[in-house]
Each structure stands twice: as structure tokens, then as C-alpha cells.
């Protein structure tokens, strides 16, 4: 008997693709396998597996060291920074070099009306110079005969200056600001009273105090 010879018949490209697609359809995808596996695990166990804080309790020291972030643990190659001694810093002396000039204006009023800078003149200016370790008080009063009006008040340790006119009082205030060079000008109701009244009254008398008292005049 003669052996039967086998012949290979080449298949076309379309048949080969059809066969491959059929084989792929028989194999389940990874997503379907994962969904089937997750459906077999109870939901309570899945929540515990997704809880990173709970997983940390079951890690070995080596695994915890590897999985720690830079926020939770320092870098192994970095040397620890020296701690600052905040106790000495809290006890250190603090120097406050700011100075403040607090000023109030004495102006007469007409009946029940409040003083008006366009009508009522300034009769006196009372101020205090506040620095870190000292506070000095003083006043500038309009007294035509330079009479000591504060002699009977019992006020001591004040620098009292008298001027003949209101214009001289304004010039004395400008000289006071230039001599003390305060960082802050303060007062009660600075727009309508104190500094606001002083500036409006000086402007009514023909003097603009803004460039005279400013550190950076125009």
C-alpha cells in the first residue's frame, strides 16, 4: 500500500481573520473576569480593602517604611533639621522703632452747634508723642499776651507753648511734626475733628498743610 500524502491547502486572508475573531470571542475579557471576581467578594470586605488607613494596621514595618509618603515620614536620605529654641526667641527683646503723634484740637462752639472749621478758630492743640519706652505730652495754646493759662490747672511735666495768633499756632504744629517725625498721625475722628479740623481750618486761612507735614512733599 502506498502512504497517503497530505496536502496543505492555503486559506485566504478573510478566512484567517474570521477564525481569529472567533477564537477571541471565546476568550473572556479582563474586565469581565474582574467584575465576576468582585461580585464574588462581599461588599463589606471590598470597603475594607479600599480603606488605606485600615490596611496600614496589617503592614509589616518594612512595608510601612516603603509605602510611607513624604508627608507621613521624612526622606531616608535627608538629615533631620535642628530644632529651633523658641524659648530664647520669646524672651528676646523686641525694639519697636515706630513713633506716633496723637493730637486733639480745642475749638469753641456756638450754642448747640458743633465747631465749624470755616467759622470757629482753633484756640489750642493738645498732643502726645508715643514711642516704645516713653510718652511725652504737650500743648500749643493761642494766648495774645502769652498768659500762662495752665498755671492753675495743676498740669505738670508738659511742654506748653503759647502763640500770639492762630497762624503762628499752625506754624508751630508744622515745626512739631518736622521735629518729632512721627510714623503715625492719630486722633479721635481724624476726618471731622483733630487732624481733619486742623487741615480744613488751615486751608480756610490760606495754608495747605499737606505738603508741609508730608515726608514726601510734592
JSON list of C-alpha atoms in Angstrom, two decimals:
[
{"chain": "A", "resi": 1, "resn": "UNK", "atom": "CA", "xyz": [0.00, 0.00, 0.00]},
{"chain": "A", "resi": 2, "resn": "UNK", "atom": "CA", "xyz": [1.25, 3.42, -0.79]},
{"chain": "A", "resi": 3, "resn": "UNK", "atom": "CA", "xyz": [1.16, 6.06, 2.03]},
{"chain": "A", "resi": 4, "resn": "UNK", "atom": "CA", "xyz": [-1.34, 8.74, 1.57]},
{"chain": "A", "resi": 5, "resn": "UNK", "atom": "CA", "xyz": [0.26, 12.08, 1.04]},
{"chain": "A", "resi": 6, "resn": "UNK", "atom": "CA", "xyz": [-1.11, 15.02, 2.98]},
{"chain": "A", "resi": 7, "resn": "UNK", "atom": "CA", "xyz": [-1.59, 18.29, 1.20]},
{"chain": "A", "resi": 8, "resn": "UNK", "atom": "CA", "xyz": [-1.87, 21.70, 2.91]},
{"chain": "A", "resi": 9, "resn": "UNK", "atom": "CA", "xyz": [-4.44, 23.93, 1.40]},
{"chain": "A", "resi": 10, "resn": "UNK", "atom": "CA", "xyz": [-3.63, 27.63, 1.93]},
{"chain": "A", "resi": 11, "resn": "UNK", "atom": "CA", "xyz": [-6.53, 29.56, 3.37]},
{"chain": "A", "resi": 12, "resn": "UNK", "atom": "CA", "xyz": [-7.41, 33.03, 2.34]},
{"chain": "A", "resi": 13, "resn": "UNK", "atom": "CA", "xyz": [-6.81, 36.14, 4.45]},
{"chain": "A", "resi": 14, "resn": "UNK", "atom": "CA", "xyz": [-10.52, 36.63, 5.08]},
{"chain": "A", "resi": 15, "resn": "UNK", "atom": "CA", "xyz": [-10.89, 33.11, 6.45]},
{"chain": "A", "resi": 16, "resn": "UNK", "atom": "CA", "xyz": [-7.87, 33.58, 8.72]},
{"chain": "A", "resi": 17, "resn": "UNK", "atom": "CA", "xyz": [-9.34, 36.80, 10.17]},
{"chain": "A", "resi": 18, "resn": "UNK", "atom": "CA", "xyz": [-12.70, 35.08, 10.61]},
{"chain": "A", "resi": 19, "resn": "UNK", "atom": "CA", "xyz": [-11.06, 32.28, 12.56]},
{"chain": "A", "resi": 20, "resn": "UNK", "atom": "CA", "xyz": [-9.10, 34.70, 14.77]},
{"chain": "A", "resi": 21, "resn": "UNK", "atom": "CA", "xyz": [-12.20, 36.71, 15.59]},
{"chain": "A", "resi": 22, "resn": "UNK", "atom": "CA", "xyz": [-14.00, 33.51, 16.52]},
{"chain": "A", "resi": 23, "resn": "UNK", "atom": "CA", "xyz": [-11.20, 32.50, 18.86]},
{"chain": "A", "resi": 24, "resn": "UNK", "atom": "CA", "xyz": [-11.16, 35.92, 20.51]},
{"chain": "A", "resi": 25, "resn": "UNK", "atom": "CA", "xyz": [-14.87, 35.81, 21.11]},
{"chain": "A", "resi": 26, "resn": "UNK", "atom": "CA", "xyz": [-14.46, 32.58, 23.01]},
{"chain": "A", "resi": 27, "resn": "UNK", "atom": "CA", "xyz": [-11.90, 34.12, 25.44]},
{"chain": "A", "resi": 28, "resn": "UNK", "atom": "CA", "xyz": [-13.39, 36.25, 28.24]},
{"chain": "A", "resi": 29, "resn": "UNK", "atom": "CA", "xyz": [-12.04, 39.80, 28.64]},
{"chain": "A", "resi": 30, "resn": "UNK", "atom": "CA", "xyz": [-10.11, 41.01, 31.68]},
{"chain": "A", "resi": 31, "resn": "UNK", "atom": "CA", "xyz": [-12.89, 43.41, 32.67]},
{"chain": "A", "resi": 32, "resn": "UNK", "atom": "CA", "xyz": [-15.49, 40.66, 32.72]},
{"chain": "A", "resi": 33, "resn": "UNK", "atom": "CA", "xyz": [-13.20, 38.46, 34.79]},
{"chain": "A", "resi": 34, "resn": "UNK", "atom": "CA", "xyz": [-12.55, 41.30, 37.26]},
{"chain": "A", "resi": 35, "resn": "UNK", "atom": "CA", "xyz": [-16.26, 42.07, 37.53]},
{"chain": "A", "resi": 36, "resn": "UNK", "atom": "CA", "xyz": [-17.03, 38.39, 38.15]},
{"chain": "A", "resi": 37, "resn": "UNK", "atom": "CA", "xyz": [-14.35, 38.20, 40.85]},
{"chain": "A", "resi": 38, "resn": "UNK", "atom": "CA", "xyz": [-15.57, 41.39, 42.53]},
{"chain": "A", "resi": 39, "resn": "UNK", "atom": "CA", "xyz": [-19.13, 40.09, 42.51]},
{"chain": "A", "resi": 40, "resn": "UNK", "atom": "CA", "xyz": [-17.96, 37.03, 44.45]},
{"chain": "A", "resi": 41, "resn": "UNK", "atom": "CA", "xyz": [-16.38, 39.21, 47.22]},
{"chain": "A", "resi": 42, "resn": "UNK", "atom": "CA", "xyz": [-18.78, 40.70, 49.77]},
{"chain": "A", "resi": 43, "resn": "UNK", "atom": "CA", "xyz": [-19.22, 44.47, 49.66]},
{"chain": "A", "resi": 44, "resn": "UNK", "atom": "CA", "xyz": [-18.11, 44.93, 53.28]},
{"chain": "A", "resi": 45, "resn": "UNK", "atom": "CA", "xyz": [-14.75, 43.28, 52.52]},
{"chain": "A", "resi": 46, "resn": "UNK", "atom": "CA", "xyz": [-14.27, 45.47, 49.43]},
{"chain": "A", "resi": 47, "resn": "UNK", "atom": "CA", "xyz": [-14.76, 48.59, 51.53]},
{"chain": "A", "resi": 48, "resn": "UNK", "atom": "CA", "xyz": [-12.10, 47.43, 53.98]},
{"chain": "A", "resi": 49, "resn": "UNK", "atom": "CA", "xyz": [-9.69, 46.68, 51.13]},
{"chain": "A", "resi": 50, "resn": "UNK", "atom": "CA", "xyz": [-10.20, 50.19, 49.74]},
{"chain": "A", "resi": 51, "resn": "UNK", "atom": "CA", "xyz": [-9.64, 51.77, 53.15]},
{"chain": "A", "resi": 52, "resn": "UNK", "atom": "CA", "xyz": [-5.95, 52.72, 53.15]},
{"chain": "A", "resi": 53, "resn": "UNK", "atom": "CA", "xyz": [-5.94, 53.56, 56.86]},
{"chain": "A", "resi": 54, "resn": "UNK", "atom": "CA", "xyz": [-7.17, 50.08, 57.76]},
{"chain": "A", "resi": 55, "resn": "UNK", "atom": "CA", "xyz": [-4.59, 48.42, 55.51]},
{"chain": "A", "resi": 56, "resn": "UNK", "atom": "CA", "xyz": [-1.77, 50.19, 57.34]},
{"chain": "A", "resi": 57, "resn": "UNK", "atom": "CA", "xyz": [-2.52, 48.19, 60.50]},
{"chain": "A", "resi": 58, "resn": "UNK", "atom": "CA", "xyz": [-1.63, 44.95, 58.69]},
{"chain": "A", "resi": 59, "resn": "UNK", "atom": "CA", "xyz": [1.61, 46.16, 57.08]},
{"chain": "A", "resi": 60, "resn": "UNK", "atom": "CA", "xyz": [4.96, 44.96, 58.27]},
{"chain": "A", "resi": 61, "resn": "UNK", "atom": "CA", "xyz": [7.48, 47.60, 59.42]},
{"chain": "A", "resi": 62, "resn": "UNK", "atom": "CA", "xyz": [9.39, 47.23, 56.17]},
{"chain": "A", "resi": 63, "resn": "UNK", "atom": "CA", "xyz": [6.26, 47.62, 54.05]},
{"chain": "A", "resi": 64, "resn": "UNK", "atom": "CA", "xyz": [5.14, 50.63, 56.09]},
{"chain": "A", "resi": 65, "resn": "UNK", "atom": "CA", "xyz": [8.53, 52.29, 55.57]},
{"chain": "A", "resi": 66, "resn": "UNK", "atom": "CA", "xyz": [8.42, 51.73, 51.81]},
{"chain": "A", "resi": 67, "resn": "UNK", "atom": "CA", "xyz": [4.80, 52.83, 51.40]},
{"chain": "A", "resi": 68, "resn": "UNK", "atom": "CA", "xyz": [5.12, 55.97, 53.58]},
{"chain": "A", "resi": 69, "resn": "UNK", "atom": "CA", "xyz": [4.87, 59.29, 51.73]},
{"chain": "A", "resi": 70, "resn": "UNK", "atom": "CA", "xyz": [6.98, 62.39, 52.29]},
{"chain": "A", "resi": 71, "resn": "UNK", "atom": "CA", "xyz": [4.17, 63.88, 54.34]},
{"chain": "A", "resi": 72, "resn": "UNK", "atom": "CA", "xyz": [3.92, 60.91, 56.69]},
{"chain": "A", "resi": 73, "resn": "UNK", "atom": "CA", "xyz": [7.63, 60.15, 57.05]},
{"chain": "A", "resi": 74, "resn": "UNK", "atom": "CA", "xyz": [10.85, 62.02, 56.29]},
{"chain": "A", "resi": 75, "resn": "UNK", "atom": "CA", "xyz": [13.08, 61.09, 53.41]},
{"chain": "A", "resi": 76, "resn": "UNK", "atom": "CA", "xyz": [15.58, 58.41, 54.37]},
{"chain": "A", "resi": 77, "resn": "UNK", "atom": "CA", "xyz": [18.50, 60.27, 52.76]},
{"chain": "A", "resi": 78, "resn": "UNK", "atom": "CA", "xyz": [17.81, 63.66, 54.36]},
{"chain": "A", "resi": 79, "resn": "UNK", "atom": "CA", "xyz": [19.32, 64.54, 57.70]},
{"chain": "A", "resi": 80, "resn": "UNK", "atom": "CA", "xyz": [16.91, 65.90, 60.33]},
{"chain": "A", "resi": 81, "resn": "UNK", "atom": "CA", "xyz": [16.94, 69.67, 60.64]},
{"chain": "A", "resi": 82, "resn": "UNK", "atom": "CA", "xyz": [17.97, 71.10, 64.02]},
{"chain": "A", "resi": 83, "resn": "UNK", "atom": "CA", "xyz": [15.12, 72.28, 66.19]},
{"chain": "A", "resi": 84, "resn": "UNK", "atom": "CA", "xyz": [14.84, 76.00, 66.93]},
{"chain": "A", "resi": 85, "resn": "UNK", "atom": "CA", "xyz": [14.93, 77.13, 70.51]},
{"chain": "A", "resi": 86, "resn": "UNK", "atom": "CA", "xyz": [11.71, 79.14, 70.58]},
{"chain": "A", "resi": 87, "resn": "UNK", "atom": "CA", "xyz": [12.03, 79.81, 74.30]},
{"chain": "A", "resi": 88, "resn": "UNK", "atom": "CA", "xyz": [15.02, 82.08, 73.73]},
{"chain": "A", "resi": 89, "resn": "UNK", "atom": "CA", "xyz": [13.28, 83.79, 70.83]},
{"chain": "A", "resi": 90, "resn": "UNK", "atom": "CA", "xyz": [10.26, 84.53, 73.00]},
{"chain": "A", "resi": 91, "resn": "UNK", "atom": "CA", "xyz": [12.46, 86.05, 75.69]},
{"chain": "A", "resi": 92, "resn": "UNK", "atom": "CA", "xyz": [14.40, 88.20, 73.23]},
{"chain": "A", "resi": 93, "resn": "UNK", "atom": "CA", "xyz": [13.92, 91.94, 73.47]},
{"chain": "A", "resi": 94, "resn": "UNK", "atom": "CA", "xyz": [11.82, 93.50, 70.77]},
{"chain": "A", "resi": 95, "resn": "UNK", "atom": "CA", "xyz": [12.58, 97.01, 69.59]},
{"chain": "A", "resi": 96, "resn": "UNK", "atom": "CA", "xyz": [9.63, 98.89, 68.17]},
{"chain": "A", "resi": 97, "resn": "UNK", "atom": "CA", "xyz": [11.02, 101.99, 66.49]},
{"chain": "A", "resi": 98, "resn": "UNK", "atom": "CA", "xyz": [7.65, 103.31, 65.37]},
{"chain": "A", "resi": 99, "resn": "UNK", "atom": "CA", "xyz": [6.52, 106.63, 66.80]},
{"chain": "A", "resi": 100, "resn": "UNK", "atom": "CA", "xyz": [3.01, 108.08, 66.92]},
{"chain": "A", "resi": 101, "resn": "UNK", "atom": "CA", "xyz": [1.74, 111.62, 67.30]},
{"chain": "A", "resi": 102, "resn": "UNK", "atom": "CA", "xyz": [-1.76, 111.79, 68.80]},
{"chain": "A", "resi": 103, "resn": "UNK", "atom": "CA", "xyz": [-3.41, 115.20, 68.54]},
{"chain": "A", "resi": 104, "resn": "UNK", "atom": "CA", "xyz": [-6.71, 116.81, 69.57]},
{"chain": "A", "resi": 105, "resn": "UNK", "atom": "CA", "xyz": [-7.99, 120.28, 68.72]},
{"chain": "A", "resi": 106, "resn": "UNK", "atom": "CA", "xyz": [-9.66, 122.76, 71.06]},
{"chain": "A", "resi": 107, "resn": "UNK", "atom": "CA", "xyz": [-12.14, 124.94, 69.16]},
{"chain": "A", "resi": 108, "resn": "UNK", "atom": "CA", "xyz": [-15.10, 126.98, 70.55]},
{"chain": "A", "resi": 109, "resn": "UNK", "atom": "CA", "xyz": [-18.64, 126.09, 69.60]},
{"chain": "A", "resi": 110, "resn": "UNK", "atom": "CA", "xyz": [-21.64, 128.40, 69.02]},
{"chain": "A", "resi": 111, "resn": "UNK", "atom": "CA", "xyz": [-24.51, 127.29, 71.21]},
{"chain": "A", "resi": 112, "resn": "UNK", "atom": "CA", "xyz": [-25.52, 123.70, 70.46]},
{"chain": "A", "resi": 113, "resn": "UNK", "atom": "CA", "xyz": [-23.68, 123.65, 67.13]},
{"chain": "A", "resi": 114, "resn": "UNK", "atom": "CA", "xyz": [-20.51, 121.67, 66.61]},
{"chain": "A", "resi": 115, "resn": "UNK", "atom": "CA", "xyz": [-17.36, 123.62, 65.73]},
{"chain": "A", "resi": 116, "resn": "UNK", "atom": "CA", "xyz": [-17.08, 124.58, 62.05]},
{"chain": "A", "resi": 117, "resn": "UNK", "atom": "CA", "xyz": [-13.56, 124.96, 60.60]},
{"chain": "A", "resi": 118, "resn": "UNK", "atom": "CA", "xyz": [-14.84, 127.68, 58.25]},
{"chain": "A", "resi": 119, "resn": "UNK", "atom": "CA", "xyz": [-16.04, 129.83, 61.15]},
{"chain": "A", "resi": 120, "resn": "UNK", "atom": "CA", "xyz": [-14.66, 128.73, 64.52]},
{"chain": "A", "resi": 121, "resn": "UNK", "atom": "CA", "xyz": [-10.93, 129.32, 65.13]},
{"chain": "A", "resi": 122, "resn": "UNK", "atom": "CA", "xyz": [-8.54, 126.91, 66.83]},
{"chain": "A", "resi": 123, "resn": "UNK", "atom": "CA", "xyz": [-7.65, 128.00, 70.36]},
{"chain": "A", "resi": 124, "resn": "UNK", "atom": "CA", "xyz": [-5.40, 125.14, 71.31]},
{"chain": "A", "resi": 125, "resn": "UNK", "atom": "CA", "xyz": [-3.80, 121.87, 70.26]},
{"chain": "A", "resi": 126, "resn": "UNK", "atom": "CA", "xyz": [-3.08, 119.09, 72.75]},
{"chain": "A", "resi": 127, "resn": "UNK", "atom": "CA", "xyz": [-0.81, 116.24, 71.70]},
{"chain": "A", "resi": 128, "resn": "UNK", "atom": "CA", "xyz": [1.17, 113.24, 72.92]},
{"chain": "A", "resi": 129, "resn": "UNK", "atom": "CA", "xyz": [4.26, 111.69, 71.35]},
{"chain": "A", "resi": 130, "resn": "UNK", "atom": "CA", "xyz": [4.22, 107.92, 71.85]},
{"chain": "A", "resi": 131, "resn": "UNK", "atom": "CA", "xyz": [7.37, 105.85, 71.46]},
{"chain": "A", "resi": 132, "resn": "UNK", "atom": "CA", "xyz": [8.43, 102.43, 72.67]},
{"chain": "A", "resi": 133, "resn": "UNK", "atom": "CA", "xyz": [9.51, 103.31, 76.20]},
{"chain": "A", "resi": 134, "resn": "UNK", "atom": "CA", "xyz": [8.24, 106.85, 76.65]},
{"chain": "A", "resi": 135, "resn": "UNK", "atom": "CA", "xyz": [5.23, 109.10, 76.13]},
{"chain": "A", "resi": 136, "resn": "UNK", "atom": "CA", "xyz": [5.58, 112.86, 76.16]},
{"chain": "A", "resi": 137, "resn": "UNK", "atom": "CA", "xyz": [2.70, 115.30, 76.43]},
{"chain": "A", "resi": 138, "resn": "UNK", "atom": "CA", "xyz": [2.41, 118.87, 75.29]},
{"chain": "A", "resi": 139, "resn": "UNK", "atom": "CA", "xyz": [0.08, 121.60, 74.09]},
{"chain": "A", "resi": 140, "resn": "UNK", "atom": "CA", "xyz": [0.10, 124.69, 71.92]},
{"chain": "A", "resi": 141, "resn": "UNK", "atom": "CA", "xyz": [-2.33, 127.41, 73.02]},
{"chain": "A", "resi": 142, "resn": "UNK", "atom": "CA", "xyz": [-3.27, 130.73, 71.46]},
{"chain": "A", "resi": 143, "resn": "UNK", "atom": "CA", "xyz": [-2.75, 133.43, 74.10]},
{"chain": "A", "resi": 144, "resn": "UNK", "atom": "CA", "xyz": [-2.38, 137.01, 72.83]},
{"chain": "A", "resi": 145, "resn": "UNK", "atom": "CA", "xyz": [-0.49, 138.19, 75.91]},
{"chain": "A", "resi": 146, "resn": "UNK", "atom": "CA", "xyz": [1.22, 134.76, 76.36]},
{"chain": "A", "resi": 147, "resn": "UNK", "atom": "CA", "xyz": [-0.54, 134.46, 79.67]},
{"chain": "A", "resi": 148, "resn": "UNK", "atom": "CA", "xyz": [0.06, 131.18, 81.46]},
{"chain": "A", "resi": 149, "resn": "UNK", "atom": "CA", "xyz": [-3.44, 129.79, 81.15]},
{"chain": "A", "resi": 150, "resn": "UNK", "atom": "CA", "xyz": [-2.49, 126.37, 82.54]},
{"chain": "A", "resi": 151, "resn": "UNK", "atom": "CA", "xyz": [-0.91, 127.66, 85.72]},
{"chain": "A", "resi": 152, "resn": "UNK", "atom": "CA", "xyz": [-3.98, 126.94, 87.82]},
{"chain": "A", "resi": 153, "resn": "UNK", "atom": "CA", "xyz": [-4.77, 123.56, 86.28]},
{"chain": "A", "resi": 154, "resn": "UNK", "atom": "CA", "xyz": [-2.06, 121.65, 88.13]},
{"chain": "A", "resi": 155, "resn": "UNK", "atom": "CA", "xyz": [-0.71, 120.10, 84.91]},
{"chain": "A", "resi": 156, "resn": "UNK", "atom": "CA", "xyz": [2.99, 119.29, 85.18]},
{"chain": "A", "resi": 157, "resn": "UNK", "atom": "CA", "xyz": [5.60, 117.61, 83.01]},
{"chain": "A", "resi": 158, "resn": "UNK", "atom": "CA", "xyz": [4.01, 119.04, 79.88]},
{"chain": "A", "resi": 159, "resn": "UNK", "atom": "CA", "xyz": [5.67, 121.09, 77.21]},
{"chain": "A", "resi": 160, "resn": "UNK", "atom": "CA", "xyz": [3.46, 124.16, 76.97]},
{"chain": "A", "resi": 161, "resn": "UNK", "atom": "CA", "xyz": [3.89, 126.74, 74.22]},
{"chain": "A", "resi": 162, "resn": "UNK", "atom": "CA", "xyz": [1.87, 129.89, 73.68]},
{"chain": "A", "resi": 163, "resn": "UNK", "atom": "CA", "xyz": [1.42, 131.74, 70.43]},
{"chain": "A", "resi": 164, "resn": "UNK", "atom": "CA", "xyz": [0.05, 135.18, 69.67]},
{"chain": "A", "resi": 165, "resn": "UNK", "atom": "CA", "xyz": [-2.15, 134.22, 66.73]},
{"chain": "A", "resi": 166, "resn": "UNK", "atom": "CA", "xyz": [-3.79, 131.21, 65.14]},
{"chain": "A", "resi": 167, "resn": "UNK", "atom": "CA", "xyz": [-1.42, 131.38, 62.16]},
{"chain": "A", "resi": 168, "resn": "UNK", "atom": "CA", "xyz": [1.56, 131.02, 64.49]},
{"chain": "A", "resi": 169, "resn": "UNK", "atom": "CA", "xyz": [-0.17, 128.04, 66.10]},
{"chain": "A", "resi": 170, "resn": "UNK", "atom": "CA", "xyz": [-0.35, 126.32, 62.70]},
{"chain": "A", "resi": 171, "resn": "UNK", "atom": "CA", "xyz": [3.32, 127.03, 62.04]},
{"chain": "A", "resi": 172, "resn": "UNK", "atom": "CA", "xyz": [4.20, 125.64, 65.47]},
{"chain": "A", "resi": 173, "resn": "UNK", "atom": "CA", "xyz": [2.29, 122.44, 64.69]},
{"chain": "A", "resi": 174, "resn": "UNK", "atom": "CA", "xyz": [4.24, 122.05, 61.43]},
{"chain": "A", "resi": 175, "resn": "UNK", "atom": "CA", "xyz": [7.51, 122.55, 63.32]},
{"chain": "A", "resi": 176, "resn": "UNK", "atom": "CA", "xyz": [6.41, 119.95, 65.88]},
{"chain": "A", "resi": 177, "resn": "UNK", "atom": "CA", "xyz": [5.73, 117.35, 63.17]},
{"chain": "A", "resi": 178, "resn": "UNK", "atom": "CA", "xyz": [9.06, 118.01, 61.48]},
{"chain": "A", "resi": 179, "resn": "UNK", "atom": "CA", "xyz": [10.99, 117.79, 64.74]},
{"chain": "A", "resi": 180, "resn": "UNK", "atom": "CA", "xyz": [9.36, 114.59, 66.03]},
{"chain": "A", "resi": 181, "resn": "UNK", "atom": "CA", "xyz": [8.99, 112.97, 62.57]},
{"chain": "A", "resi": 182, "resn": "UNK", "atom": "CA", "xyz": [6.21, 110.56, 63.64]},
{"chain": "A", "resi": 183, "resn": "UNK", "atom": "CA", "xyz": [5.41, 107.43, 61.67]},
{"chain": "A", "resi": 184, "resn": "UNK", "atom": "CA", "xyz": [1.70, 107.56, 62.53]},
{"chain": "A", "resi": 185, "resn": "UNK", "atom": "CA", "xyz": [-0.65, 110.51, 62.96]},
{"chain": "A", "resi": 186, "resn": "UNK", "atom": "CA", "xyz": [-3.56, 109.57, 65.22]},
{"chain": "A", "resi": 187, "resn": "UNK", "atom": "CA", "xyz": [-6.51, 111.26, 66.80]},
{"chain": "A", "resi": 188, "resn": "UNK", "atom": "CA", "xyz": [-10.20, 110.97, 67.57]},
{"chain": "A", "resi": 189, "resn": "UNK", "atom": "CA", "xyz": [-12.33, 111.29, 64.42]},
{"chain": "A", "resi": 190, "resn": "UNK", "atom": "CA", "xyz": [-9.41, 112.35, 62.26]},
{"chain": "A", "resi": 191, "resn": "UNK", "atom": "CA", "xyz": [-11.58, 113.39, 59.28]},
{"chain": "A", "resi": 192, "resn": "UNK", "atom": "CA", "xyz": [-14.00, 115.75, 61.04]},
{"chain": "A", "resi": 193, "resn": "UNK", "atom": "CA", "xyz": [-12.08, 116.51, 64.22]},
{"chain": "A", "resi": 194, "resn": "UNK", "atom": "CA", "xyz": [-8.40, 116.62, 65.24]},
{"chain": "A", "resi": 195, "resn": "UNK", "atom": "CA", "xyz": [-6.30, 116.41, 62.07]},
{"chain": "A", "resi": 196, "resn": "UNK", "atom": "CA", "xyz": [-9.22, 116.91, 59.69]},
{"chain": "A", "resi": 197, "resn": "UNK", "atom": "CA", "xyz": [-10.32, 120.07, 61.50]},
{"chain": "A", "resi": 198, "resn": "UNK", "atom": "CA", "xyz": [-6.74, 121.36, 61.61]},
{"chain": "A", "resi": 199, "resn": "UNK", "atom": "CA", "xyz": [-6.19, 120.84, 57.88]},
{"chain": "A", "resi": 200, "resn": "UNK", "atom": "CA", "xyz": [-9.54, 122.37, 56.89]},
{"chain": "A", "resi": 201, "resn": "UNK", "atom": "CA", "xyz": [-9.02, 125.38, 59.14]},
{"chain": "A", "resi": 202, "resn": "UNK", "atom": "CA", "xyz": [-5.52, 125.97, 57.76]},
{"chain": "A", "resi": 203, "resn": "UNK", "atom": "CA", "xyz": [-6.82, 125.70, 54.20]},
{"chain": "A", "resi": 204, "resn": "UNK", "atom": "CA", "xyz": [-9.53, 128.25, 55.02]},
{"chain": "A", "resi": 205, "resn": "UNK", "atom": "CA", "xyz": [-6.79, 130.61, 56.25]},
{"chain": "A", "resi": 206, "resn": "UNK", "atom": "CA", "xyz": [-4.83, 130.13, 53.01]},
{"chain": "A", "resi": 207, "resn": "UNK", "atom": "CA", "xyz": [-2.30, 127.48, 54.07]},
{"chain": "A", "resi": 208, "resn": "UNK", "atom": "CA", "xyz": [-2.08, 123.96, 52.66]},
{"chain": "A", "resi": 209, "resn": "UNK", "atom": "CA", "xyz": [-0.64, 121.77, 55.40]},
{"chain": "A", "resi": 210, "resn": "UNK", "atom": "CA", "xyz": [-0.45, 118.56, 53.35]},
{"chain": "A", "resi": 211, "resn": "UNK", "atom": "CA", "xyz": [2.92, 119.22, 51.63]},
{"chain": "A", "resi": 212, "resn": "UNK", "atom": "CA", "xyz": [4.27, 120.85, 54.80]},
{"chain": "A", "resi": 213, "resn": "UNK", "atom": "CA", "xyz": [3.76, 117.83, 57.07]},
{"chain": "A", "resi": 214, "resn": "UNK", "atom": "CA", "xyz": [4.35, 115.09, 54.49]},
{"chain": "A", "resi": 215, "resn": "UNK", "atom": "CA", "xyz": [7.62, 113.20, 54.36]},
{"chain": "A", "resi": 216, "resn": "UNK", "atom": "CA", "xyz": [7.42, 113.18, 50.57]},
{"chain": "A", "resi": 217, "resn": "UNK", "atom": "CA", "xyz": [6.09, 116.61, 49.59]},
{"chain": "A", "resi": 218, "resn": "UNK", "atom": "CA", "xyz": [5.02, 117.17, 46.01]}
]
